[in-house]
Amino acid sequence: MRVVRVTLALGGLALLGCGLVGLLTDPYVTEPLPVLLWAAGLVVVHDGLWLPLVCAVGAAAVRRPLLRGWLLVAAAVSTVAVPAVLRSGDDRGNPTLLPLPYLRNWLLFLAATALAAALLALAARVRRRPH
């Protein structure tokens, strides 16, 4: 187990290094500091606020593991998606900024994952029924 953890940590650090090198060498990113601040803020908000809140609410209110898992997925994706949803249409004269229908895509993702969780819960319930 320790080997797996060390391997995963090294892989994560390698990916982090690749991202930083890409950020610092990308000719289209003229100001990397705001990007780094945004990423750091995202980690702080996600790991320091959003995820503990969702886990606490999920553990206290939801006893069903599939529903709790779906809530975790929805919360994690929402943390990343909501800023794009809120800024959709604010292209500041550059139509290539935020060009997608983020609200629709976010809602479709939530609906698709909710449907998948509901189908898994239904399959588990059918499997548990005595014949």
XYZ file of N, CA, C and O in Angstrom:
524
model
N 0.818 -1.196 0.000
C 0.000 0.000 0.000
C 0.862 1.260 0.000
O 0.512 2.238 -0.629
N 1.977 1.206 0.717
C 2.851 2.373 0.764
C 3.438 2.669 -0.609
O 3.585 3.838 -0.994
N 3.763 1.628 -1.358
C 4.316 1.821 -2.702
C 3.296 2.508 -3.596
O 3.638 3.411 -4.373
N 2.042 2.104 -3.468
C 0.990 2.729 -4.286
C 0.857 4.206 -3.927
O 0.771 5.063 -4.819
N 0.859 4.511 -2.642
C 0.741 5.910 -2.221
C 1.911 6.756 -2.729
O 1.724 7.867 -3.218
N 3.110 6.219 -2.579
C 4.286 6.969 -3.039
C 4.237 7.147 -4.550
O 4.522 8.239 -5.072
N 3.829 6.099 -5.263
C 3.730 6.193 -6.722
C 2.691 7.234 -7.124
O 2.929 8.053 -8.028
N 1.541 7.210 -6.463
C 0.505 8.202 -6.775
C 0.969 9.618 -6.442
O 0.708 10.560 -7.192
N 1.657 9.775 -5.318
C 2.153 11.109 -4.947
C 3.188 11.602 -5.963
O 3.151 12.766 -6.378
N 4.084 10.718 -6.362
C 5.083 11.129 -7.358
C 4.424 11.448 -8.696
O 4.818 12.409 -9.373
N 3.440 10.659 -9.076
C 2.707 10.950 -10.317
C 1.997 12.292 -10.235
O 2.005 13.070 -11.193
N 1.379 12.579 -9.086
C 0.714 13.861 -8.913
C 1.687 15.027 -8.965
O 1.409 16.053 -9.583
N 2.830 14.848 -8.331
C 3.838 15.919 -8.371
C 4.385 16.113 -9.785
O 4.641 17.249 -10.204
N 4.548 15.010 -10.528
C 5.016 15.124 -11.916
C 3.989 15.873 -12.762
O 4.350 16.741 -13.574
N 2.708 15.557 -12.574
C 1.661 16.271 -13.322
C 1.610 17.743 -12.926
O 1.425 18.622 -13.775
N 1.791 18.022 -11.653
C 1.827 19.413 -11.194
C 2.991 20.159 -11.838
O 2.848 21.293 -12.299
N 4.144 19.506 -11.898
C 5.306 20.124 -12.541
C 5.071 20.369 -14.024
O 5.425 21.435 -14.538
N 4.458 19.399 -14.699
C 4.152 19.593 -16.130
C 3.202 20.772 -16.316
O 3.363 21.578 -17.245
N 2.205 20.878 -15.435
C 1.272 21.995 -15.532
C 1.946 23.334 -15.313
O 1.691 24.302 -16.026
N 2.821 23.393 -14.324
C 3.529 24.653 -14.053
C 4.452 25.032 -15.208
O 4.516 26.200 -15.606
N 5.178 24.053 -15.752
C 6.057 24.338 -16.890
C 5.226 24.807 -18.081
O 5.579 25.776 -18.764
N 4.098 24.132 -18.321
C 3.224 24.543 -19.419
C 2.676 25.937 -19.218
O 2.608 26.737 -20.152
N 2.298 26.256 -17.989
C 1.773 27.586 -17.693
C 2.835 28.656 -17.898
O 2.586 29.706 -18.491
N 4.039 28.374 -17.423
C 5.084 29.393 -17.489
C 5.695 29.545 -18.878
O 6.310 30.566 -19.170
N 5.551 28.539 -19.731
C 6.137 28.611 -21.073
C 5.103 28.849 -22.162
O 5.477 29.016 -23.321
N 3.821 28.870 -21.813
C 2.778 29.088 -22.820
C 2.824 30.542 -23.299
O 2.699 31.464 -22.496
N 2.993 30.760 -24.602
C 3.087 32.145 -25.080
C 1.770 32.910 -24.964
O 1.775 34.137 -24.983
N 0.644 32.200 -24.834
C -0.646 32.890 -24.735
C -0.948 33.351 -23.308
O -1.837 34.163 -23.093
N -0.227 32.812 -22.345
C -0.433 33.237 -20.961
C 0.606 34.306 -20.655
O 1.760 34.030 -20.379
N 0.168 35.548 -20.747
C 1.106 36.655 -20.552
C 1.269 37.002 -19.080
O 2.279 37.576 -18.698
N 0.263 36.664 -18.264
C 0.343 36.945 -16.831
C 0.033 35.660 -16.064
O -1.130 35.392 -15.748
N 1.032 34.855 -15.748
C 0.752 33.580 -15.070
C 0.366 33.733 -13.605
O -0.267 32.842 -13.043
N 0.706 34.834 -12.979
C 0.405 34.994 -11.549
C -1.096 34.940 -11.256
O -1.514 34.240 -10.320
N -1.951 35.636 -12.014
C -3.397 35.499 -11.732
C -3.891 34.068 -11.919
O -4.782 33.631 -11.187
N -3.326 33.348 -12.865
C -3.736 31.954 -13.064
C -3.328 31.118 -11.860
O -4.104 30.295 -11.356
N -2.123 31.331 -11.366
C -1.660 30.603 -10.186
C -2.496 30.958 -8.955
O -2.831 30.092 -8.148
N -2.848 32.222 -8.815
C -3.685 32.634 -7.683
C -5.071 32.009 -7.777
O -5.652 31.583 -6.770
N -5.617 31.953 -9.007
C -6.920 31.325 -9.192
C -6.837 29.840 -8.817
O -7.715 29.333 -8.102
N -5.794 29.158 -9.259
C -5.648 27.734 -8.944
C -5.471 27.521 -7.444
O -6.069 26.611 -6.860
N -4.675 28.360 -6.812
C -4.484 28.234 -5.361
C -5.793 28.506 -4.623
O -6.138 27.805 -3.672
N -6.516 29.519 -5.071
C -7.814 29.811 -4.463
C -8.793 28.671 -4.647
O -9.561 28.338 -3.737
N -8.753 28.047 -5.802
C -9.637 26.905 -6.054
C -9.320 25.756 -5.104
O -10.230 25.136 -4.548
N -8.056 25.503 -4.886
C -7.668 24.425 -3.963
C -8.116 24.769 -2.540
O -8.659 23.918 -1.824
N -7.915 26.014 -2.144
C -8.310 26.415 -0.791
C -9.822 26.297 -0.616
O -10.303 25.739 0.381
N -10.570 26.811 -1.585
C -12.034 26.754 -1.482
C -12.516 25.307 -1.523
O -13.358 24.894 -0.722
N -11.959 24.518 -2.434
C -12.418 23.138 -2.578
C -12.035 22.286 -1.374
O -12.887 21.658 -0.753
N -10.747 22.265 -1.050
C -10.276 21.362 0.005
C -10.503 21.919 1.404
O -10.615 21.155 2.355
N -10.538 23.223 1.533
C -10.670 23.788 2.858
C -12.082 24.140 3.262
O -12.375 24.246 4.447
N -12.966 24.287 2.297
C -14.318 24.726 2.636
C -15.388 23.803 2.060
O -16.184 23.210 2.780
N -15.360 23.685 0.732
C -16.459 22.997 0.058
C -16.500 21.513 0.387
O -17.550 20.994 0.788
N -15.397 20.813 0.233
C -15.383 19.367 0.453
C -15.680 19.000 1.908
O -16.513 18.113 2.150
N -15.089 19.656 2.917
C -15.482 19.329 4.289
C -16.954 19.603 4.567
O -17.610 18.832 5.269
N -17.477 20.680 4.002
C -18.893 20.994 4.202
C -19.774 19.915 3.582
O -20.713 19.423 4.214
N -19.460 19.525 2.379
C -20.255 18.496 1.705
C -20.141 17.160 2.429
O -21.137 16.456 2.617
N -18.949 16.813 2.881
C -18.774 15.547 3.609
C -19.549 15.569 4.928
O -20.183 14.574 5.291
N -19.504 16.693 5.632
C -20.221 16.778 6.904
C -21.725 16.683 6.686
O -22.417 15.943 7.391
N -22.221 17.405 5.701
C -23.659 17.346 5.416
C -24.041 15.950 4.931
O -25.052 15.385 5.361
N -23.205 15.386 4.072
C -23.498 14.043 3.563
C -23.494 13.002 4.659
O -24.377 12.145 4.715
N -22.543 13.065 5.565
C -22.472 12.084 6.648
C -23.625 12.261 7.629
O -24.141 11.286 8.166
N -24.048 13.499 7.852
C -25.110 13.751 8.815
C -26.497 13.494 8.241
O -27.375 13.005 8.946
N -26.686 13.820 6.993
C -28.040 13.797 6.447
C -28.338 12.630 5.528
O -29.492 12.268 5.347
N -27.325 12.059 4.954
C -27.579 11.051 3.929
C -26.938 9.741 4.353
O -25.731 9.662 4.511
N -27.747 8.732 4.555
C -27.232 7.414 4.941
C -27.011 6.512 3.739
O -26.428 5.464 3.860
N -27.480 6.924 2.582
C -27.355 6.094 1.380
C -26.029 6.405 0.686
O -25.779 7.540 0.284
N -25.177 5.402 0.523
C -23.846 5.663 -0.032
C -23.862 6.158 -1.475
O -23.044 7.011 -1.840
N -24.788 5.692 -2.295
C -24.815 6.172 -3.681
C -25.222 7.638 -3.751
O -24.641 8.414 -4.514
N -26.200 8.015 -2.969
C -26.607 9.421 -2.950
C -25.479 10.297 -2.411
O -25.197 11.367 -2.952
N -24.811 9.813 -1.388
C -23.679 10.561 -0.833
C -22.564 10.694 -1.867
O -21.968 11.752 -2.025
N -22.290 9.616 -2.605
C -21.273 9.667 -3.656
C -21.651 10.651 -4.747
O -20.814 11.426 -5.223
N -22.932 10.645 -5.124
C -23.369 11.591 -6.149
C -23.236 13.023 -5.647
O -22.819 13.911 -6.401
N -23.574 13.252 -4.400
C -23.425 14.600 -3.850
C -21.969 15.052 -3.861
O -21.670 16.213 -4.152
N -21.062 14.127 -3.566
C -19.638 14.488 -3.609
C -19.206 14.851 -5.020
O -18.498 15.834 -5.242
N -19.624 14.045 -5.987
C -19.274 14.337 -7.389
C -19.886 15.663 -7.817
O -19.210 16.510 -8.428
N -21.149 15.866 -7.493
C -21.815 17.117 -7.878
C -21.143 18.321 -7.234
O -20.968 19.361 -7.875
N -20.757 18.196 -5.973
C -20.105 19.314 -5.298
C -18.741 19.609 -5.906
O -18.388 20.776 -6.122
N -17.976 18.560 -6.203
C -16.643 18.781 -6.776
C -16.742 19.430 -8.152
O -16.018 20.389 -8.452
N -17.634 18.926 -8.977
C -17.778 19.499 -10.319
C -18.365 20.908 -10.242
O -17.950 21.803 -10.986
N -19.277 21.120 -9.331
C -19.882 22.447 -9.204
C -18.865 23.485 -8.759
O -18.937 24.639 -9.179
N -17.934 23.080 -7.933
C -16.905 24.017 -7.496
C -16.122 24.561 -8.682
O -15.775 25.735 -8.729
N -15.878 23.713 -9.659
C -15.135 24.141 -10.839
C -16.060 24.813 -11.845
O -15.668 25.780 -12.512
N -17.298 24.351 -11.950
C -18.186 24.827 -13.009
C -18.864 26.156 -12.695
O -19.103 26.956 -13.610
N -19.167 26.394 -11.444
C -19.950 27.589 -11.110
C -19.264 28.899 -11.532
O -19.936 29.789 -12.066
N -17.950 29.050 -11.355
C -17.351 30.300 -11.857
C -17.543 30.498 -13.362
O -17.813 31.615 -13.813
N -17.433 29.433 -14.137
C -17.649 29.559 -15.588
C -19.113 29.855 -15.887
O -19.422 30.643 -16.789
N -20.015 29.250 -15.128
C -21.443 29.509 -15.328
C -21.752 30.970 -15.021
O -22.463 31.639 -15.772
N -21.204 31.473 -13.941
C -21.485 32.852 -13.547
C -20.867 33.865 -14.509
O -21.393 34.964 -14.670
N -19.763 33.506 -15.137
C -19.096 34.454 -16.054
C -19.452 34.210 -17.503
O -18.926 34.880 -18.389
N -20.326 33.266 -17.771
C -20.722 32.973 -19.142
C -21.307 34.225 -19.793
O -22.135 34.918 -19.208
N -20.865 34.509 -20.986
C -21.326 35.689 -21.696
C -20.460 36.912 -21.445
O -20.558 37.900 -22.158
N -19.596 36.851 -20.450
C -18.695 37.966 -20.146
C -17.380 37.708 -20.864
O -16.414 37.256 -20.263
N -17.368 37.975 -22.167
C -16.179 37.629 -22.949
C -15.187 38.781 -23.077
O -14.124 38.624 -23.661
N -15.525 39.927 -22.570
C -14.628 41.094 -22.588
C -14.081 41.371 -23.991
O -12.916 41.681 -24.178
N -14.935 41.210 -24.978
C -14.545 41.480 -26.354
C -13.818 40.356 -27.042
O -13.469 40.454 -28.214
N -13.560 39.263 -26.342
C -12.870 38.116 -26.931
C -13.849 36.947 -26.971
O -14.095 36.308 -25.939
N -14.421 36.647 -28.154
C -15.444 35.602 -28.222
C -14.915 34.194 -27.939
O -15.703 33.277 -27.771
N -13.594 34.038 -27.874
C -13.059 32.708 -27.559
C -13.002 32.449 -26.054
O -12.733 31.331 -25.630
N -13.252 33.505 -25.255
C -13.316 33.313 -23.806
C -14.688 32.779 -23.440
O -15.696 33.328 -23.834
N -14.736 31.711 -22.689
C -15.985 31.119 -22.220
C -16.993 30.971 -23.354
O -18.110 31.486 -23.268
N -16.647 30.249 -24.413
C -17.537 30.186 -25.573
C -18.662 29.155 -25.461
O -19.549 29.130 -26.310
N -18.659 28.325 -24.451
C -19.616 27.217 -24.387
C -20.821 27.568 -23.523
O -20.754 28.461 -22.683
N -21.923 26.836 -23.704
C -23.098 27.040 -22.829
C -22.863 26.322 -21.502
O -23.321 25.189 -21.290
N -22.168 26.967 -20.601
C -21.722 26.326 -19.361
C -22.876 25.941 -18.450
O -22.823 24.899 -17.811
N -23.899 26.765 -18.357
C -25.043 26.428 -17.494
C -25.714 25.146 -17.991
O -25.979 24.231 -17.207
N -25.982 25.082 -19.289
C -26.610 23.881 -19.851
C -25.738 22.659 -19.614
O -26.218 21.612 -19.179
N -24.446 22.775 -19.889
C -23.546 21.632 -19.731
C -23.438 21.188 -18.269
O -23.407 19.998 -17.988
N -23.409 22.137 -17.365
C -23.336 21.807 -15.935
C -24.608 21.071 -15.503
O -24.544 20.047 -14.825
N -25.758 21.605 -15.931
C -27.020 20.954 -15.569
C -27.136 19.570 -16.208
O -27.646 18.627 -15.583
N -26.682 19.436 -17.446
C -26.703 18.112 -18.090
C -25.803 17.130 -17.352
O -26.163 15.959 -17.167
N -24.639 17.587 -16.916
C -23.749 16.711 -16.159
C -24.410 16.268 -14.858
O -24.383 15.086 -14.503
N -25.013 17.230 -14.136
C -25.677 16.880 -12.883
C -26.824 15.906 -13.125
O -27.004 14.943 -12.371
N -27.588 16.132 -14.192
C -28.709 15.239 -14.489
C -28.209 13.847 -14.874
O -28.763 12.837 -14.421
N -27.173 13.783 -15.688
C -26.657 12.477 -16.127
C -26.074 11.692 -14.952
O -26.317 10.484 -14.820
N -25.331 12.369 -14.089
C -24.760 11.652 -12.944
C -25.844 11.273 -11.934
O -25.761 10.224 -11.296
N -26.877 12.108 -11.793
C -27.993 11.758 -10.907
C -28.735 10.546 -11.452
O -29.113 9.641 -10.695
N -28.930 10.515 -12.762
C -29.590 9.361 -13.380
C -28.756 8.098 -13.189
O -29.294 7.032 -12.856
N -27.449 8.202 -13.375
C -26.573 7.033 -13.186
C -26.626 6.549 -11.738
O -26.724 5.335 -11.485
N -26.623 7.472 -10.785
C -26.704 7.077 -9.372
C -28.057 6.442 -9.064
O -28.130 5.443 -8.337
N -29.130 6.991 -9.639
C -30.460 6.420 -9.413
C -30.557 5.016 -10.004
O -31.132 4.108 -9.388
N -29.995 4.817 -11.191
C -30.025 3.486 -11.810
C -29.205 2.484 -10.997
O -29.621 1.330 -10.830
N -28.067 2.912 -10.493
C -27.259 2.017 -9.644
C -28.000 1.666 -8.360
O -27.974 0.513 -7.906
N -28.685 2.642 -7.760
C -29.461 2.376 -6.540
C -30.614 1.419 -6.836
O -30.892 0.504 -6.056
N -31.263 1.611 -7.979
C -32.361 0.716 -8.359
C -31.848 -0.705 -8.604
O -32.465 -1.680 -8.156
N -30.727 -0.820 -9.285
C -30.141 -2.143 -9.540
C -29.757 -2.827 -8.234
O -29.980 -4.031 -8.073
N -29.221 -2.080 -7.290
C -28.855 -2.665 -5.996
C -30.097 -3.104 -5.235
O -30.101 -4.164 -4.602
N -31.163 -2.325 -5.323
C -32.402 -2.698 -4.632
C -33.011 -3.956 -5.240
O -33.461 -4.840 -4.516
N -33.007 -4.048 -6.552
C -33.550 -5.242 -7.229
C -32.713 -6.468 -6.875
O -33.251 -7.550 -6.639
N -31.419 -6.302 -6.806
C -30.522 -7.420 -6.498
C -30.738 -7.931 -5.060
O -30.590 -9.112 -4.791
N -31.088 -7.049 -4.147
C -31.275 -7.428 -2.740
C -32.613 -8.092 -2.467
O -32.777 -8.726 -1.451
N -33.597 -7.936 -3.351
C -34.928 -8.510 -3.120
C -34.852 -10.028 -3.103
O -34.189 -10.637 -3.946
N -35.579 -10.643 -2.176
C -35.607 -12.111 -2.191
C -36.439 -12.617 -3.362
O -37.424 -12.006 -3.739
N -36.034 -13.705 -3.916
C -36.735 -14.259 -5.085
C -37.858 -15.161 -4.692
O -37.949 -15.882 -3.868
